[in-house]
Amino acid sequence: MLAWLKSNSTTHRAATDLYGCVVAQAREPVFYRDFGVPDTAEGRYEMIVLHMFAVIERLRNNAQTRDAERLARELTSVFVTDMDDNFREMGVGDLTVPRKVKKAAGALYDRTMAYRALAGDGDADGLAAALAENCGLGGATVNGAALAHYLKQLERSLAEQPDAGLLAGQVQFDSVPWPGACQP
């Protein structure tokens, strides 16, 4: 019993650390200043989802272990808890929060499935269009092609990182290139 509790505690701590890295990377000003993502709660959400997708895919594809699966589930749980906390902090009513959290979690799932299908098929144009549409909230013009290229670079970078580091909650994100440098 104690081993199970310790394992859960270790996994939760690793997921919390990974999520902190995801959020920090998603807050990089270059996404909002140069890629055209709106600097709003919705735009920041989309950047978190983009980075969550990349990390979850890395865990899913390159670390085919029970620990990686458990960490991916716990990372998603930490994301959902953060969404709940943020909605409450933004003043959303207690009765509305569960619906909004469910919608945010559903959107993470939907985008993960869409990005996985488009990236897996090598459909760079489709991925760029999906990213531009999801991140181009309120009519913002988002450089979807640059975001798609960035995502591909991010996936390659994450694939090179050791499983042990990720399972311990350590991830290293490269600096975000200027969108003009993001050419396929």
mmCIF file of C-alpha atoms in Angstrom:
data_model
loop_
_atom_site.group_PDB
_atom_site.id
_atom_site.type_symbol
_atom_site.label_atom_id
_atom_site.label_comp_id
_atom_site.label_asym_id
_atom_site.label_seq_id
_atom_site.Cartn_x
_atom_site.Cartn_y
_atom_site.Cartn_z
ATOM 1 C CA MET A 1 0.000 0.000 0.000
ATOM 2 C CA LEU A 2 2.759 2.444 0.900
ATOM 3 C CA ALA A 3 4.621 1.652 -2.319
ATOM 4 C CA TRP A 4 1.496 2.536 -4.324
ATOM 5 C CA LEU A 5 1.101 5.844 -2.467
ATOM 6 C CA LYS A 6 4.761 6.684 -2.996
ATOM 7 C CA SER A 7 4.486 5.812 -6.693
ATOM 8 C CA ASN A 8 1.411 8.036 -7.066
ATOM 9 C CA SER A 9 3.144 10.867 -5.220
ATOM 10 C CA THR A 10 6.220 10.591 -7.448
ATOM 11 C CA THR A 11 4.091 10.504 -10.603
ATOM 12 C CA HIS A 12 2.039 13.497 -9.458
ATOM 13 C CA ARG A 13 5.177 15.485 -8.670
ATOM 14 C CA ALA A 14 6.668 14.638 -12.093
ATOM 15 C CA ALA A 15 3.396 15.594 -13.829
ATOM 16 C CA THR A 16 3.236 18.865 -11.909
ATOM 17 C CA ASP A 17 6.825 19.673 -12.891
ATOM 18 C CA LEU A 18 6.155 18.819 -16.547
ATOM 19 C CA TYR A 19 3.005 20.926 -16.547
ATOM 20 C CA GLY A 20 4.922 23.861 -15.072
ATOM 21 C CA CYS A 21 7.414 23.594 -17.940
ATOM 22 C CA VAL A 22 4.588 23.383 -20.482
ATOM 23 C CA VAL A 23 2.924 26.520 -19.115
ATOM 24 C CA ALA A 24 6.215 28.421 -18.963
ATOM 25 C CA GLN A 25 6.958 27.582 -22.603
ATOM 26 C CA ALA A 26 3.395 28.434 -23.654
ATOM 27 C CA ARG A 27 3.816 31.882 -22.110
ATOM 28 C CA GLU A 28 6.824 32.773 -24.252
ATOM 29 C CA PRO A 29 6.083 36.253 -25.657
ATOM 30 C CA VAL A 30 7.202 35.281 -29.173
ATOM 31 C CA PHE A 31 3.987 33.272 -29.712
ATOM 32 C CA TYR A 32 1.853 36.344 -29.074
ATOM 33 C CA ARG A 33 4.136 39.002 -30.482
ATOM 34 C CA ASP A 34 5.465 37.296 -33.614
ATOM 35 C CA PHE A 35 3.300 34.237 -34.401
ATOM 36 C CA GLY A 36 0.063 36.224 -34.091
ATOM 37 C CA VAL A 37 -1.586 34.189 -31.319
ATOM 38 C CA PRO A 38 -3.893 36.519 -29.375
ATOM 39 C CA ASP A 39 -2.535 37.293 -25.907
ATOM 40 C CA THR A 40 -5.810 36.365 -24.231
ATOM 41 C CA ALA A 41 -6.919 33.577 -21.922
ATOM 42 C CA GLU A 42 -8.079 31.633 -24.986
ATOM 43 C CA GLY A 43 -4.829 32.194 -26.874
ATOM 44 C CA ARG A 44 -2.753 31.131 -23.873
ATOM 45 C CA TYR A 45 -4.980 28.069 -23.523
ATOM 46 C CA GLU A 46 -4.271 27.115 -27.142
ATOM 47 C CA MET A 47 -0.519 27.426 -26.584
ATOM 48 C CA ILE A 48 -0.752 25.235 -23.471
ATOM 49 C CA VAL A 49 -2.726 22.662 -25.470
ATOM 50 C CA LEU A 50 -0.137 22.709 -28.269
ATOM 51 C CA HIS A 51 2.678 21.991 -25.815
ATOM 52 C CA MET A 52 0.601 19.457 -23.864
ATOM 53 C CA PHE A 53 0.014 17.629 -27.147
ATOM 54 C CA ALA A 54 3.751 17.484 -27.882
ATOM 55 C CA VAL A 55 4.662 16.202 -24.408
ATOM 56 C CA ILE A 56 1.831 13.660 -24.279
ATOM 57 C CA GLU A 57 2.777 12.381 -27.743
ATOM 58 C CA ARG A 58 6.394 12.046 -26.629
ATOM 59 C CA LEU A 59 5.330 10.014 -23.619
ATOM 60 C CA ARG A 60 2.950 7.957 -25.751
ATOM 61 C CA ASN A 61 5.362 7.225 -28.615
ATOM 62 C CA ASN A 62 8.831 7.035 -27.163
ATOM 63 C CA ALA A 63 8.363 5.701 -23.673
ATOM 64 C CA GLN A 64 6.070 2.727 -24.103
ATOM 65 C CA THR A 65 5.955 1.848 -20.445
ATOM 66 C CA ARG A 66 3.318 1.780 -17.779
ATOM 67 C CA ASP A 67 5.092 4.661 -16.052
ATOM 68 C CA ALA A 68 4.852 6.818 -19.182
ATOM 69 C CA GLU A 69 1.154 6.038 -19.596
ATOM 70 C CA ARG A 70 0.506 6.825 -15.940
ATOM 71 C CA LEU A 71 2.484 10.075 -16.247
ATOM 72 C CA ALA A 72 0.533 11.133 -19.354
ATOM 73 C CA ARG A 73 -2.759 10.522 -17.505
ATOM 74 C CA GLU A 74 -1.511 12.406 -14.449
ATOM 75 C CA LEU A 75 -0.289 15.284 -16.638
ATOM 76 C CA THR A 76 -3.790 15.537 -18.086
ATOM 77 C CA SER A 77 -5.223 15.471 -14.561
ATOM 78 C CA VAL A 78 -2.923 18.330 -13.516
ATOM 79 C CA PHE A 79 -4.074 20.263 -16.607
ATOM 80 C CA VAL A 80 -7.749 19.732 -15.675
ATOM 81 C CA THR A 81 -7.097 20.829 -12.081
ATOM 82 C CA ASP A 82 -5.333 23.950 -13.351
ATOM 83 C CA MET A 83 -8.263 24.766 -15.645
ATOM 84 C CA ASP A 84 -10.632 24.400 -12.678
ATOM 85 C CA ASP A 85 -8.464 26.683 -10.541
ATOM 86 C CA ASN A 86 -8.167 29.269 -13.322
ATOM 87 C CA PHE A 87 -11.898 29.393 -14.014
ATOM 88 C CA ARG A 88 -12.572 29.909 -10.319
ATOM 89 C CA GLU A 89 -9.870 32.589 -10.158
ATOM 90 C CA MET A 90 -11.474 34.356 -13.141
ATOM 91 C CA GLY A 91 -14.731 34.534 -11.200
ATOM 92 C CA VAL A 92 -16.678 31.864 -13.046
ATOM 93 C CA GLY A 93 -19.576 30.715 -10.871
ATOM 94 C CA ASP A 94 -19.307 27.439 -8.982
ATOM 95 C CA LEU A 95 -22.179 25.909 -10.933
ATOM 96 C CA THR A 96 -20.616 26.796 -14.297
ATOM 97 C CA VAL A 97 -17.032 25.712 -13.570
ATOM 98 C CA PRO A 98 -17.559 21.962 -14.132
ATOM 99 C CA ARG A 99 -19.094 22.565 -17.576
ATOM 100 C CA LYS A 100 -16.256 24.877 -18.596
ATOM 101 C CA VAL A 101 -13.616 22.461 -17.303
ATOM 102 C CA LYS A 102 -15.283 19.599 -19.162
ATOM 103 C CA LYS A 103 -15.295 21.703 -22.327
ATOM 104 C CA ALA A 104 -11.591 22.618 -21.873
ATOM 105 C CA ALA A 105 -10.637 18.980 -21.283
ATOM 106 C CA GLY A 106 -12.720 17.908 -24.274
ATOM 107 C CA ALA A 107 -10.999 20.492 -26.443
ATOM 108 C CA LEU A 108 -7.595 19.156 -25.337
ATOM 109 C CA TYR A 109 -8.705 15.676 -26.377
ATOM 110 C CA ASP A 110 -10.174 16.872 -29.688
ATOM 111 C CA ARG A 111 -7.099 18.877 -30.617
ATOM 112 C CA THR A 112 -4.802 16.022 -29.606
ATOM 113 C CA MET A 113 -6.685 13.655 -31.909
ATOM 114 C CA ALA A 114 -6.715 16.178 -34.772
ATOM 115 C CA TYR A 115 -3.047 17.158 -34.429
ATOM 116 C CA ARG A 116 -2.053 13.486 -34.102
ATOM 117 C CA ALA A 117 -3.909 12.572 -37.289
ATOM 118 C CA LEU A 118 -2.547 15.524 -39.266
ATOM 119 C CA ALA A 119 1.023 15.183 -37.991
ATOM 120 C CA GLY A 120 0.951 11.406 -38.464
ATOM 121 C CA ASP A 121 -0.195 11.746 -42.068
ATOM 122 C CA GLY A 122 2.499 14.316 -42.773
ATOM 123 C CA ASP A 123 -0.189 16.817 -43.757
ATOM 124 C CA ALA A 124 1.788 19.996 -43.051
ATOM 125 C CA ASP A 125 -0.794 22.211 -44.755
ATOM 126 C CA GLY A 126 -3.664 20.625 -42.825
ATOM 127 C CA LEU A 127 -1.765 20.957 -39.553
ATOM 128 C CA ALA A 128 -0.962 24.605 -40.319
ATOM 129 C CA ALA A 129 -4.615 25.292 -41.120
ATOM 130 C CA ALA A 130 -5.806 23.560 -37.935
ATOM 131 C CA LEU A 131 -3.328 25.493 -35.796
ATOM 132 C CA ALA A 132 -4.240 28.792 -37.460
ATOM 133 C CA GLU A 133 -7.941 28.108 -36.951
ATOM 134 C CA ASN A 134 -7.628 26.992 -33.325
ATOM 135 C CA CYS A 135 -5.231 29.762 -32.341
ATOM 136 C CA GLY A 136 -6.728 32.496 -34.536
ATOM 137 C CA LEU A 137 -9.431 33.467 -32.110
ATOM 138 C CA GLY A 138 -11.472 36.574 -32.708
ATOM 139 C CA GLY A 139 -10.258 36.899 -36.269
ATOM 140 C CA ALA A 140 -6.565 37.104 -35.352
ATOM 141 C CA THR A 141 -4.196 36.274 -38.188
ATOM 142 C CA VAL A 142 -1.983 33.478 -36.904
ATOM 143 C CA ASN A 143 1.030 32.184 -38.780
ATOM 144 C CA GLY A 144 -0.164 28.574 -38.840
ATOM 145 C CA ALA A 145 2.665 27.391 -41.079
ATOM 146 C CA ALA A 146 5.255 28.724 -38.639
ATOM 147 C CA LEU A 147 3.408 27.126 -35.700
ATOM 148 C CA ALA A 148 3.275 23.791 -37.567
ATOM 149 C CA HIS A 149 6.994 24.005 -38.276
ATOM 150 C CA TYR A 150 7.669 24.882 -34.636
ATOM 151 C CA LEU A 151 5.587 21.886 -33.526
ATOM 152 C CA LYS A 152 7.591 19.558 -35.779
ATOM 153 C CA GLN A 153 10.858 20.943 -34.383
ATOM 154 C CA LEU A 154 9.486 20.542 -30.869
ATOM 155 C CA GLU A 155 8.534 16.910 -31.521
ATOM 156 C CA ARG A 156 12.058 16.176 -32.820
ATOM 157 C CA SER A 157 13.620 17.876 -29.811
ATOM 158 C CA LEU A 158 11.427 15.983 -27.350
ATOM 159 C CA ALA A 159 12.181 12.671 -29.102
ATOM 160 C CA GLU A 160 15.876 13.210 -28.381
ATOM 161 C CA GLN A 161 15.328 13.712 -24.661
ATOM 162 C CA PRO A 162 15.907 10.700 -22.412
ATOM 163 C CA ASP A 163 12.903 8.795 -21.092
ATOM 164 C CA ALA A 164 14.279 8.878 -17.547
ATOM 165 C CA GLY A 165 14.312 12.678 -17.507
ATOM 166 C CA LEU A 166 10.745 12.965 -18.758
ATOM 167 C CA LEU A 167 9.523 10.348 -16.303
ATOM 168 C CA ALA A 168 11.162 12.399 -13.552
ATOM 169 C CA GLY A 169 9.322 15.531 -14.712
ATOM 170 C CA GLN A 170 12.235 17.121 -16.549
ATOM 171 C CA VAL A 171 11.739 18.504 -20.018
ATOM 172 C CA GLN A 172 13.894 20.938 -21.942
ATOM 173 C CA PHE A 173 12.197 23.176 -24.468
ATOM 174 C CA ASP A 174 14.363 24.812 -27.107
ATOM 175 C CA SER A 175 14.083 28.544 -27.593
ATOM 176 C CA VAL A 176 11.258 29.520 -29.900
ATOM 177 C CA PRO A 177 12.545 30.615 -33.310
ATOM 178 C CA TRP A 178 11.310 33.767 -34.943
ATOM 179 C CA PRO A 179 8.435 32.786 -37.298
ATOM 180 C CA GLY A 180 10.385 33.894 -40.361
ATOM 181 C CA ALA A 181 12.948 31.213 -39.529
ATOM 182 C CA CYS A 182 10.200 28.558 -39.444
ATOM 183 C CA GLN A 183 10.217 27.428 -43.018
ATOM 184 C CA PRO A 184 9.503 23.792 -43.890
#
